[in-house]
XYZ file of N, CA, C and O in Angstrom:
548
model
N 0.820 -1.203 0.000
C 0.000 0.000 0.000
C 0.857 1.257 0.000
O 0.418 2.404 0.069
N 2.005 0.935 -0.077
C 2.901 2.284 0.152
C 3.182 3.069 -1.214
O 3.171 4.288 -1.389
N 3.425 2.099 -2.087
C 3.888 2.572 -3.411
C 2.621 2.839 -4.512
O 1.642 2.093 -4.515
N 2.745 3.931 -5.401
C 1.637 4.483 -6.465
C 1.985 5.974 -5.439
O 2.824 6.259 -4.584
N 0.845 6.657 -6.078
C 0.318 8.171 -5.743
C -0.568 8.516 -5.784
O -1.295 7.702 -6.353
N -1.413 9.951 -5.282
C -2.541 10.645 -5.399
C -2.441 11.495 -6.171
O -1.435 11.385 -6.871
N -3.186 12.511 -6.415
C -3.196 13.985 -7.051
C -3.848 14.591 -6.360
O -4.927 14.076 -6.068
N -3.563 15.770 -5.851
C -4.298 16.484 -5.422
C -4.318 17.914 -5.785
O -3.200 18.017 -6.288
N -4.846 19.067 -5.859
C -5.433 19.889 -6.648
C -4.484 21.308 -5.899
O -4.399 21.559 -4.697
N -3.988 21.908 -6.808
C -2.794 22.737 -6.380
C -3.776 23.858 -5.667
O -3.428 24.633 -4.776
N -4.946 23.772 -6.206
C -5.924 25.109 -4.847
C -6.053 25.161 -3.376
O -6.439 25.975 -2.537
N -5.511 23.806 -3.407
C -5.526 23.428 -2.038
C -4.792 24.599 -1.041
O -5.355 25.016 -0.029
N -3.296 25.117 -1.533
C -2.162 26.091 -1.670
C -3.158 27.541 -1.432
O -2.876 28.257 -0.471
N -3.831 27.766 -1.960
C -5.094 29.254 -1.815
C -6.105 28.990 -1.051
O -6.850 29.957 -0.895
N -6.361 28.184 -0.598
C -7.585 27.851 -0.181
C -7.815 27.835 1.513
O -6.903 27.358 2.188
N -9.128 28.398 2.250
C -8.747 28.099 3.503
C -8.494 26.501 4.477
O -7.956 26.137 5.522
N -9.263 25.932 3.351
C -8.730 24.595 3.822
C -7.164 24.329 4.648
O -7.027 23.538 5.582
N -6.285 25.008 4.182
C -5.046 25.017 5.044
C -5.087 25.136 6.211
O -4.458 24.620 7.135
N -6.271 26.224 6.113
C -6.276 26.688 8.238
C -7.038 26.216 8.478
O -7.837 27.076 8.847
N -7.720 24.757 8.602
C -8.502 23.986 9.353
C -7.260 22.364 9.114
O -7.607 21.620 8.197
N -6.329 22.059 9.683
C -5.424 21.433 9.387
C -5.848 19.547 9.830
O -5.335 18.442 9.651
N -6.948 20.066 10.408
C -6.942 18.330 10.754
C -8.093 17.667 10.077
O -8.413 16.479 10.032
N -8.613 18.693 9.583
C -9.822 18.314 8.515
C -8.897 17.801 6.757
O -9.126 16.898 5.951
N -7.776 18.990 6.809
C -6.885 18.782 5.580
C -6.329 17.127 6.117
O -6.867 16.286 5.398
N -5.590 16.611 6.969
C -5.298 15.638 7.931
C -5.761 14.560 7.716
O -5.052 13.646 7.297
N -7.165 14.405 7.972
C -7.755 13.812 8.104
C -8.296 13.349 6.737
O -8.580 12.159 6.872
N -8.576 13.772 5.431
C -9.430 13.640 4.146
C -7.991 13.099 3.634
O -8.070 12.231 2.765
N -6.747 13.462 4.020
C -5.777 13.458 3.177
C -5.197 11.921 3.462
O -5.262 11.075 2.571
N -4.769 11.696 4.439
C -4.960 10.222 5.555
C -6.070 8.949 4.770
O -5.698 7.821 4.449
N -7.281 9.432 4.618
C -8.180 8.448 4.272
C -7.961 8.699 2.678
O -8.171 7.601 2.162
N -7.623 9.682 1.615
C -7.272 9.395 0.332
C -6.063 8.627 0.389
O -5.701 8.180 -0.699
N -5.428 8.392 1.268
C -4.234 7.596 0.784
C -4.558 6.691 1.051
O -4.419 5.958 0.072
N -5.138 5.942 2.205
C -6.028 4.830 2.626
C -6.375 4.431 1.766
O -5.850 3.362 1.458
N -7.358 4.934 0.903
C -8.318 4.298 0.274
C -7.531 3.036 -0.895
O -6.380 2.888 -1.306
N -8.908 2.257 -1.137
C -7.982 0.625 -1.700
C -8.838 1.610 -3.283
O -9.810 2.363 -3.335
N -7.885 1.102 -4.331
C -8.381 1.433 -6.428
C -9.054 0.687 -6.608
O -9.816 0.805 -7.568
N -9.127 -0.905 -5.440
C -9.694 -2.102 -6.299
C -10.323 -2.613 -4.784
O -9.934 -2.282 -3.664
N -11.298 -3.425 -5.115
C -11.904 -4.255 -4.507
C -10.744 -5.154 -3.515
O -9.758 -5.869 -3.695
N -11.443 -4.689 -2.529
C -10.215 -5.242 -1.260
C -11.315 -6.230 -0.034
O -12.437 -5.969 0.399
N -10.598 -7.137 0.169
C -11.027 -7.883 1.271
C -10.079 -8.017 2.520
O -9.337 -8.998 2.488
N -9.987 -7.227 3.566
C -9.028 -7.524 4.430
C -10.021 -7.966 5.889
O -11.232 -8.166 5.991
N -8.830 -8.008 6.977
C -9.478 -8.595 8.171
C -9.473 -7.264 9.226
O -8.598 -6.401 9.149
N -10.415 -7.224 10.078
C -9.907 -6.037 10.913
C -10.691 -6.910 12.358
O -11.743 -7.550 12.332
N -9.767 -6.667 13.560
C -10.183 -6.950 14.696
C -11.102 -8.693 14.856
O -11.975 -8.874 15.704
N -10.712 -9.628 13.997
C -11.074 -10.573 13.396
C -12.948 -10.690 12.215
O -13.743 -11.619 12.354
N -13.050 -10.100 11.714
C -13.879 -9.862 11.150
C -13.436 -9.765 9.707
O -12.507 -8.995 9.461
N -13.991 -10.454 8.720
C -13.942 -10.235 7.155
C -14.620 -8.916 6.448
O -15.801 -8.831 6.110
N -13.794 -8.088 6.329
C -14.561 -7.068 5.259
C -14.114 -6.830 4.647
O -12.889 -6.710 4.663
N -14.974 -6.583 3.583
C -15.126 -6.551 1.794
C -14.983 -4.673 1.589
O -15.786 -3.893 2.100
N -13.786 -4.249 0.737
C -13.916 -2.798 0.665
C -13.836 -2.816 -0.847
O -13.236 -3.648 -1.527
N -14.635 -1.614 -1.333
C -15.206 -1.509 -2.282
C -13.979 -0.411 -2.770
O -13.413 0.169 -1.844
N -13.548 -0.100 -4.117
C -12.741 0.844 -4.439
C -13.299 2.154 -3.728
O -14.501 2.408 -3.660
N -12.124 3.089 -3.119
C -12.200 4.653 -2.897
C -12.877 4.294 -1.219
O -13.214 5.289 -0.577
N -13.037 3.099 -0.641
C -13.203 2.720 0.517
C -11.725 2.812 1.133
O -10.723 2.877 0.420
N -11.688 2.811 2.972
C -10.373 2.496 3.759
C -11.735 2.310 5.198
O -12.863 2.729 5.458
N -10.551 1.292 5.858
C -11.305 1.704 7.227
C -10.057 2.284 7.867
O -8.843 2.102 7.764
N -11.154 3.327 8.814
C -10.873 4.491 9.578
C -10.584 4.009 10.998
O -11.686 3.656 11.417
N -9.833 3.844 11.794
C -9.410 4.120 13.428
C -9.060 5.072 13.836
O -7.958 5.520 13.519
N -10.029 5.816 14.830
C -9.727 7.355 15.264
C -8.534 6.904 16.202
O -7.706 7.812 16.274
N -8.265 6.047 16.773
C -7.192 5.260 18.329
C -5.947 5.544 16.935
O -4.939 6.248 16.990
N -6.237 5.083 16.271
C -4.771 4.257 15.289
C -4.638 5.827 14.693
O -3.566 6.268 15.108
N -5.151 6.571 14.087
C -4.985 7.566 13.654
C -4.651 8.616 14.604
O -3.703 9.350 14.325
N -5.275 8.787 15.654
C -4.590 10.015 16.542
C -3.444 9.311 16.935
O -2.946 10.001 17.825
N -2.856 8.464 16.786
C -1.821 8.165 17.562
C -0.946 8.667 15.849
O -0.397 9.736 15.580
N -1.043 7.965 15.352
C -0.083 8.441 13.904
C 0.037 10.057 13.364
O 0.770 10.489 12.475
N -0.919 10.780 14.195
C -0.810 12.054 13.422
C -0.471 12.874 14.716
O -0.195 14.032 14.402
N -0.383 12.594 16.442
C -0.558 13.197 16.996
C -1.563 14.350 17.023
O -1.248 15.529 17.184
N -2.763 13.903 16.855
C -3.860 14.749 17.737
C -5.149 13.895 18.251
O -5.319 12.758 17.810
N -6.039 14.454 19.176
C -6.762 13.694 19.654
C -7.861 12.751 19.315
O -8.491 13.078 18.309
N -8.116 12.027 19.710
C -9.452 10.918 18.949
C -10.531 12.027 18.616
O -11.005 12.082 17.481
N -10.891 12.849 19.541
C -12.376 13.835 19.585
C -12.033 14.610 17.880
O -12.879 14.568 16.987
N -10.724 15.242 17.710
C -10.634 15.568 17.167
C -10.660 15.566 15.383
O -11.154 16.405 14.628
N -9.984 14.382 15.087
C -10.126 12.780 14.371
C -11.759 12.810 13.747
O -12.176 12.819 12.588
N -12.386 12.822 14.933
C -13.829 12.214 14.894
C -14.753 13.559 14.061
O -15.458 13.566 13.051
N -14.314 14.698 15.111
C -14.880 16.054 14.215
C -14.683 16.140 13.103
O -15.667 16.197 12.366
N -13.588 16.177 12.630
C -13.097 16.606 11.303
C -13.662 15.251 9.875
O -13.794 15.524 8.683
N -13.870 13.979 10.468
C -14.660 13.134 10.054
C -16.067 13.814 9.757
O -16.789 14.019 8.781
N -16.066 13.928 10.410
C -17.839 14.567 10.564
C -18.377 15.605 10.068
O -19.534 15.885 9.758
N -17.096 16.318 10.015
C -17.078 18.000 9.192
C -17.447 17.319 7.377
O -18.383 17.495 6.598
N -16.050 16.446 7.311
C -16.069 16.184 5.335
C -17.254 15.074 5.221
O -17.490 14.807 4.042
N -17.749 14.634 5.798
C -19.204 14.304 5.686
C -20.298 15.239 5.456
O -20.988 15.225 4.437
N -20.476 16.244 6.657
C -21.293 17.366 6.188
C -21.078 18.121 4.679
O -21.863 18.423 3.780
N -19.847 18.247 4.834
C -19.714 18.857 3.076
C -19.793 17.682 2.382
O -19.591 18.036 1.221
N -19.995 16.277 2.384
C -20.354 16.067 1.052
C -18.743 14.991 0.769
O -18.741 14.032 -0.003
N -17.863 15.311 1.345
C -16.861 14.648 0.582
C -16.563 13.175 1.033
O -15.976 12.409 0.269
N -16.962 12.798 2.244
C -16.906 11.107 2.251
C -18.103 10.586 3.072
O -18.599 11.480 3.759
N -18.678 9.432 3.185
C -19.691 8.572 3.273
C -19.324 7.856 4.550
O -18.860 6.743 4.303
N -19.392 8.183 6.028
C -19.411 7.135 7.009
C -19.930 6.132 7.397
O -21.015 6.348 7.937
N -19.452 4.500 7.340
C -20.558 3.755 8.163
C -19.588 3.452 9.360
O -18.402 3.168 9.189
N -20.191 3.536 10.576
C -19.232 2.970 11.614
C -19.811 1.726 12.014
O -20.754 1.470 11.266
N -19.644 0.886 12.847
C -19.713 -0.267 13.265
C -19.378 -0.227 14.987
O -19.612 0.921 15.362
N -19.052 -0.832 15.801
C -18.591 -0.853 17.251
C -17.562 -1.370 16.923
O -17.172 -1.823 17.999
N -16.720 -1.670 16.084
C -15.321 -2.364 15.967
C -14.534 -1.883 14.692
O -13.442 -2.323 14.335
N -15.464 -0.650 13.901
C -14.338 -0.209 12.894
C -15.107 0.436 12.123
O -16.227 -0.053 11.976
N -14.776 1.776 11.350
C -15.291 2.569 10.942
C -14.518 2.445 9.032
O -13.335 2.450 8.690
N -15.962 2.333 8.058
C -15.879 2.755 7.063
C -16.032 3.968 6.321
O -17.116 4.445 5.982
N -14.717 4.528 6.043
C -14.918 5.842 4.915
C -15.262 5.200 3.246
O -14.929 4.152 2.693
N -15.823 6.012 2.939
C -16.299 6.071 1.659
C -15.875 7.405 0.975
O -16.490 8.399 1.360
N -14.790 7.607 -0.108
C -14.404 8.550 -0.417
C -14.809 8.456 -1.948
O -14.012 8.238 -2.861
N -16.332 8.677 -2.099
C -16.720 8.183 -3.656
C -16.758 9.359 -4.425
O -16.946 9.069 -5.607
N -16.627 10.928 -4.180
C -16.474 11.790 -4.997
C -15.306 11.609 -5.592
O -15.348 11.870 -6.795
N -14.341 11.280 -5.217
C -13.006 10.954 -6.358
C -13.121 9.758 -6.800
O -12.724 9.939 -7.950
N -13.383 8.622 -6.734
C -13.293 7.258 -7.470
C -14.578 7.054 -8.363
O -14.438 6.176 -9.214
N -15.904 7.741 -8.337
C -17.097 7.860 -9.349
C -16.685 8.962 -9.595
O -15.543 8.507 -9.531
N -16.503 10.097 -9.842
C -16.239 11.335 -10.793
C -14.908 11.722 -11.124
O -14.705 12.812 -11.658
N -13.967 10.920 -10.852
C -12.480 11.098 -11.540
C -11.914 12.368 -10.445
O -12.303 12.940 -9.427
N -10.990 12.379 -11.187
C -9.758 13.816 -10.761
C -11.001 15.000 -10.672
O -11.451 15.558 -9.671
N -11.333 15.144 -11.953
C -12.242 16.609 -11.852
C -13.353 16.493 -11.041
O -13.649 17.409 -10.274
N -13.822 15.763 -11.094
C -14.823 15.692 -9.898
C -14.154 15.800 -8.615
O -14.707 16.550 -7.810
N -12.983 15.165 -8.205
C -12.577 16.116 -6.718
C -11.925 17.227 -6.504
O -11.847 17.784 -5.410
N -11.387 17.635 -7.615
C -11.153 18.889 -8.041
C -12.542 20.221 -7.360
O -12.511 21.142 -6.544
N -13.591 19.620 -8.250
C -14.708 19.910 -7.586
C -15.318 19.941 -6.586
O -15.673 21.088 -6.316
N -15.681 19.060 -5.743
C -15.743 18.920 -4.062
C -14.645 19.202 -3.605
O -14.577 18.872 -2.421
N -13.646 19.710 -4.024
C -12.562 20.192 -2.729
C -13.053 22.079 -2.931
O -12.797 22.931 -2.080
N -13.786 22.347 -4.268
C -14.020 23.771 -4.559
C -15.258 23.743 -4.023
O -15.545 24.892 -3.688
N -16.388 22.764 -3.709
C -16.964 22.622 -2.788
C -16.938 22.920 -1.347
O -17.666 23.724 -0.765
N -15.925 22.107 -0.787
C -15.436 22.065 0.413
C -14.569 23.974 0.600
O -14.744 24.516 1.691
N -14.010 24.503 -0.132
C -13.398 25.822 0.266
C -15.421 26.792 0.043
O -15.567 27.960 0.404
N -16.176 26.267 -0.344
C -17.229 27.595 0.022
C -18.052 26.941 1.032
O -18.756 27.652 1.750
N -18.052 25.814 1.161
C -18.444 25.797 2.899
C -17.790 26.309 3.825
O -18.337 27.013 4.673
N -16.285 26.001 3.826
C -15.464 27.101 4.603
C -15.680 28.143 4.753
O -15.808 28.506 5.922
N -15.832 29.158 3.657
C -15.944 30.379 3.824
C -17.255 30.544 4.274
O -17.339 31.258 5.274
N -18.304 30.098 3.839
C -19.813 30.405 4.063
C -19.553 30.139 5.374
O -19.887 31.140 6.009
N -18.953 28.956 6.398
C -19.010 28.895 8.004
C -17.984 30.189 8.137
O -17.949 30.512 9.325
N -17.397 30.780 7.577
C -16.100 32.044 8.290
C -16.951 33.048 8.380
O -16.861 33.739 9.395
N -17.883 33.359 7.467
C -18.448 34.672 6.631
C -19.193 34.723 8.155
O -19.025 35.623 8.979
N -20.125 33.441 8.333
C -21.248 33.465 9.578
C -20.615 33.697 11.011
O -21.305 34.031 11.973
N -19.627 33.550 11.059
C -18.954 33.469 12.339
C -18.484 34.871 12.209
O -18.528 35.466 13.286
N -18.032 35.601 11.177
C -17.423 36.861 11.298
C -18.577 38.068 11.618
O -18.516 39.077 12.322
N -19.836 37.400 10.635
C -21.255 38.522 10.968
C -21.353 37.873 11.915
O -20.314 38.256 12.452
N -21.927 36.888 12.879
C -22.282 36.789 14.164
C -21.188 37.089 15.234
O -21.460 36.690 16.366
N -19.929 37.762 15.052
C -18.815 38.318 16.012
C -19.229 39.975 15.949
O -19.274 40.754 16.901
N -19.490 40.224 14.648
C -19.844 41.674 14.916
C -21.364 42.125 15.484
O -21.587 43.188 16.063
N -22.223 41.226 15.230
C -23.470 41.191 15.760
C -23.572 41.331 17.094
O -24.411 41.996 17.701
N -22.388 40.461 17.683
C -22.913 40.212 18.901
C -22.004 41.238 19.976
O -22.376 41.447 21.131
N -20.840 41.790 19.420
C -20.001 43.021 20.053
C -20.525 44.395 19.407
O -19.790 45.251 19.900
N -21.240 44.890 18.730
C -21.791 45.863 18.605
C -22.307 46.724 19.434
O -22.869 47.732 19.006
Protein backbone atom coordinates (compact mmCIF):
# COMPACT_ATOMS: atom_id res chain seq x y z
CA UNK A 1 0.00 0.00 0.00
CA UNK A 2 2.90 2.28 0.15
CA UNK A 3 3.89 2.57 -3.41
CA UNK A 4 1.64 4.48 -6.46
CA UNK A 5 0.32 8.17 -5.74
CA UNK A 6 -2.54 10.64 -5.40
CA UNK A 7 -3.20 13.99 -7.05
CA UNK A 8 -4.30 16.48 -5.42
CA UNK A 9 -5.43 19.89 -6.65
CA UNK A 10 -2.79 22.74 -6.38
CA UNK A 11 -5.92 25.11 -4.85
CA UNK A 12 -5.53 23.43 -2.04
CA UNK A 13 -2.16 26.09 -1.67
CA UNK A 14 -5.09 29.25 -1.82
CA UNK A 15 -7.58 27.85 -0.18
CA UNK A 16 -8.75 28.10 3.50
CA UNK A 17 -8.73 24.60 3.82
CA UNK A 18 -5.05 25.02 5.04
CA UNK A 19 -6.28 26.69 8.24
CA UNK A 20 -8.50 23.99 9.35
CA UNK A 21 -5.42 21.43 9.39
CA UNK A 22 -6.94 18.33 10.75
CA UNK A 23 -9.82 18.31 8.52
CA UNK A 24 -6.89 18.78 5.58
CA UNK A 25 -5.30 15.64 7.93
CA UNK A 26 -7.76 13.81 8.10
CA UNK A 27 -9.43 13.64 4.15
CA UNK A 28 -5.78 13.46 3.18
CA UNK A 29 -4.96 10.22 5.56
CA UNK A 30 -8.18 8.45 4.27
CA UNK A 31 -7.27 9.39 0.33
CA UNK A 32 -4.23 7.60 0.78
CA UNK A 33 -6.03 4.83 2.63
CA UNK A 34 -8.32 4.30 0.27
CA UNK A 35 -7.98 0.63 -1.70
CA UNK A 36 -8.38 1.43 -6.43
CA UNK A 37 -9.69 -2.10 -6.30
CA UNK A 38 -11.90 -4.26 -4.51
CA UNK A 39 -10.22 -5.24 -1.26
CA UNK A 40 -11.03 -7.88 1.27
CA UNK A 41 -9.03 -7.52 4.43
CA UNK A 42 -9.48 -8.60 8.17
CA UNK A 43 -9.91 -6.04 10.91
CA UNK A 44 -10.18 -6.95 14.70
CA UNK A 45 -11.07 -10.57 13.40
CA UNK A 46 -13.88 -9.86 11.15
CA UNK A 47 -13.94 -10.23 7.15
CA UNK A 48 -14.56 -7.07 5.26
CA UNK A 49 -15.13 -6.55 1.79
CA UNK A 50 -13.92 -2.80 0.67
CA UNK A 51 -15.21 -1.51 -2.28
CA UNK A 52 -12.74 0.84 -4.44
CA UNK A 53 -12.20 4.65 -2.90
CA UNK A 54 -13.20 2.72 0.52
CA UNK A 55 -10.37 2.50 3.76
CA UNK A 56 -11.31 1.70 7.23
CA UNK A 57 -10.87 4.49 9.58
CA UNK A 58 -9.41 4.12 13.43
CA UNK A 59 -9.73 7.35 15.26
CA UNK A 60 -7.19 5.26 18.33
CA UNK A 61 -4.77 4.26 15.29
CA UNK A 62 -4.99 7.57 13.65
CA UNK A 63 -4.59 10.02 16.54
CA UNK A 64 -1.82 8.17 17.56
CA UNK A 65 -0.08 8.44 13.90
CA UNK A 66 -0.81 12.05 13.42
CA UNK A 67 -0.56 13.20 17.00
CA UNK A 68 -3.86 14.75 17.74
CA UNK A 69 -6.76 13.69 19.65
CA UNK A 70 -9.45 10.92 18.95
CA UNK A 71 -12.38 13.83 19.59
CA UNK A 72 -10.63 15.57 17.17
CA UNK A 73 -10.13 12.78 14.37
CA UNK A 74 -13.83 12.21 14.89
CA UNK A 75 -14.88 16.05 14.22
CA UNK A 76 -13.10 16.61 11.30
CA UNK A 77 -14.66 13.13 10.05
CA UNK A 78 -17.84 14.57 10.56
CA UNK A 79 -17.08 18.00 9.19
CA UNK A 80 -16.07 16.18 5.34
CA UNK A 81 -19.20 14.30 5.69
CA UNK A 82 -21.29 17.37 6.19
CA UNK A 83 -19.71 18.86 3.08
CA UNK A 84 -20.35 16.07 1.05
CA UNK A 85 -16.86 14.65 0.58
CA UNK A 86 -16.91 11.11 2.25
CA UNK A 87 -19.69 8.57 3.27
CA UNK A 88 -19.41 7.14 7.01
CA UNK A 89 -20.56 3.75 8.16
CA UNK A 90 -19.23 2.97 11.61
CA UNK A 91 -19.71 -0.27 13.27
CA UNK A 92 -18.59 -0.85 17.25
CA UNK A 93 -15.32 -2.36 15.97
CA UNK A 94 -14.34 -0.21 12.89
CA UNK A 95 -15.29 2.57 10.94
CA UNK A 96 -15.88 2.75 7.06
CA UNK A 97 -14.92 5.84 4.92
CA UNK A 98 -16.30 6.07 1.66
CA UNK A 99 -14.40 8.55 -0.42
CA UNK A 100 -16.72 8.18 -3.66
CA UNK A 101 -16.47 11.79 -5.00
CA UNK A 102 -13.01 10.95 -6.36
CA UNK A 103 -13.29 7.26 -7.47
CA UNK A 104 -17.10 7.86 -9.35
CA UNK A 105 -16.24 11.33 -10.79
CA UNK A 106 -12.48 11.10 -11.54
CA UNK A 107 -9.76 13.82 -10.76
CA UNK A 108 -12.24 16.61 -11.85
CA UNK A 109 -14.82 15.69 -9.90
CA UNK A 110 -12.58 16.12 -6.72
CA UNK A 111 -11.15 18.89 -8.04
CA UNK A 112 -14.71 19.91 -7.59
CA UNK A 113 -15.74 18.92 -4.06
CA UNK A 114 -12.56 20.19 -2.73
CA UNK A 115 -14.02 23.77 -4.56
CA UNK A 116 -16.96 22.62 -2.79
CA UNK A 117 -15.44 22.07 0.41
CA UNK A 118 -13.40 25.82 0.27
CA UNK A 119 -17.23 27.60 0.02
CA UNK A 120 -18.44 25.80 2.90
CA UNK A 121 -15.46 27.10 4.60
CA UNK A 122 -15.94 30.38 3.82
CA UNK A 123 -19.81 30.40 4.06
CA UNK A 124 -19.01 28.90 8.00
CA UNK A 125 -16.10 32.04 8.29
CA UNK A 126 -18.45 34.67 6.63
CA UNK A 127 -21.25 33.46 9.58
CA UNK A 128 -18.95 33.47 12.34
CA UNK A 129 -17.42 36.86 11.30
CA UNK A 130 -21.26 38.52 10.97
CA UNK A 131 -22.28 36.79 14.16
CA UNK A 132 -18.82 38.32 16.01
CA UNK A 133 -19.84 41.67 14.92
CA UNK A 134 -23.47 41.19 15.76
CA UNK A 135 -22.91 40.21 18.90
CA UNK A 136 -20.00 43.02 20.05
CA UNK A 137 -21.79 45.86 18.61
Amino acid sequence: MNNGWVKLPRSLLESCVLRQPEILQVFIYALLQARFKETVVSVKGHTVALEAGQCIFSRITWAYESHISEIKAYRALRKLEEYGLIKIKATTKYTVVSIQLVLTTGYMGFVKAISNLLICFMTEAITKIIHFYLNHM
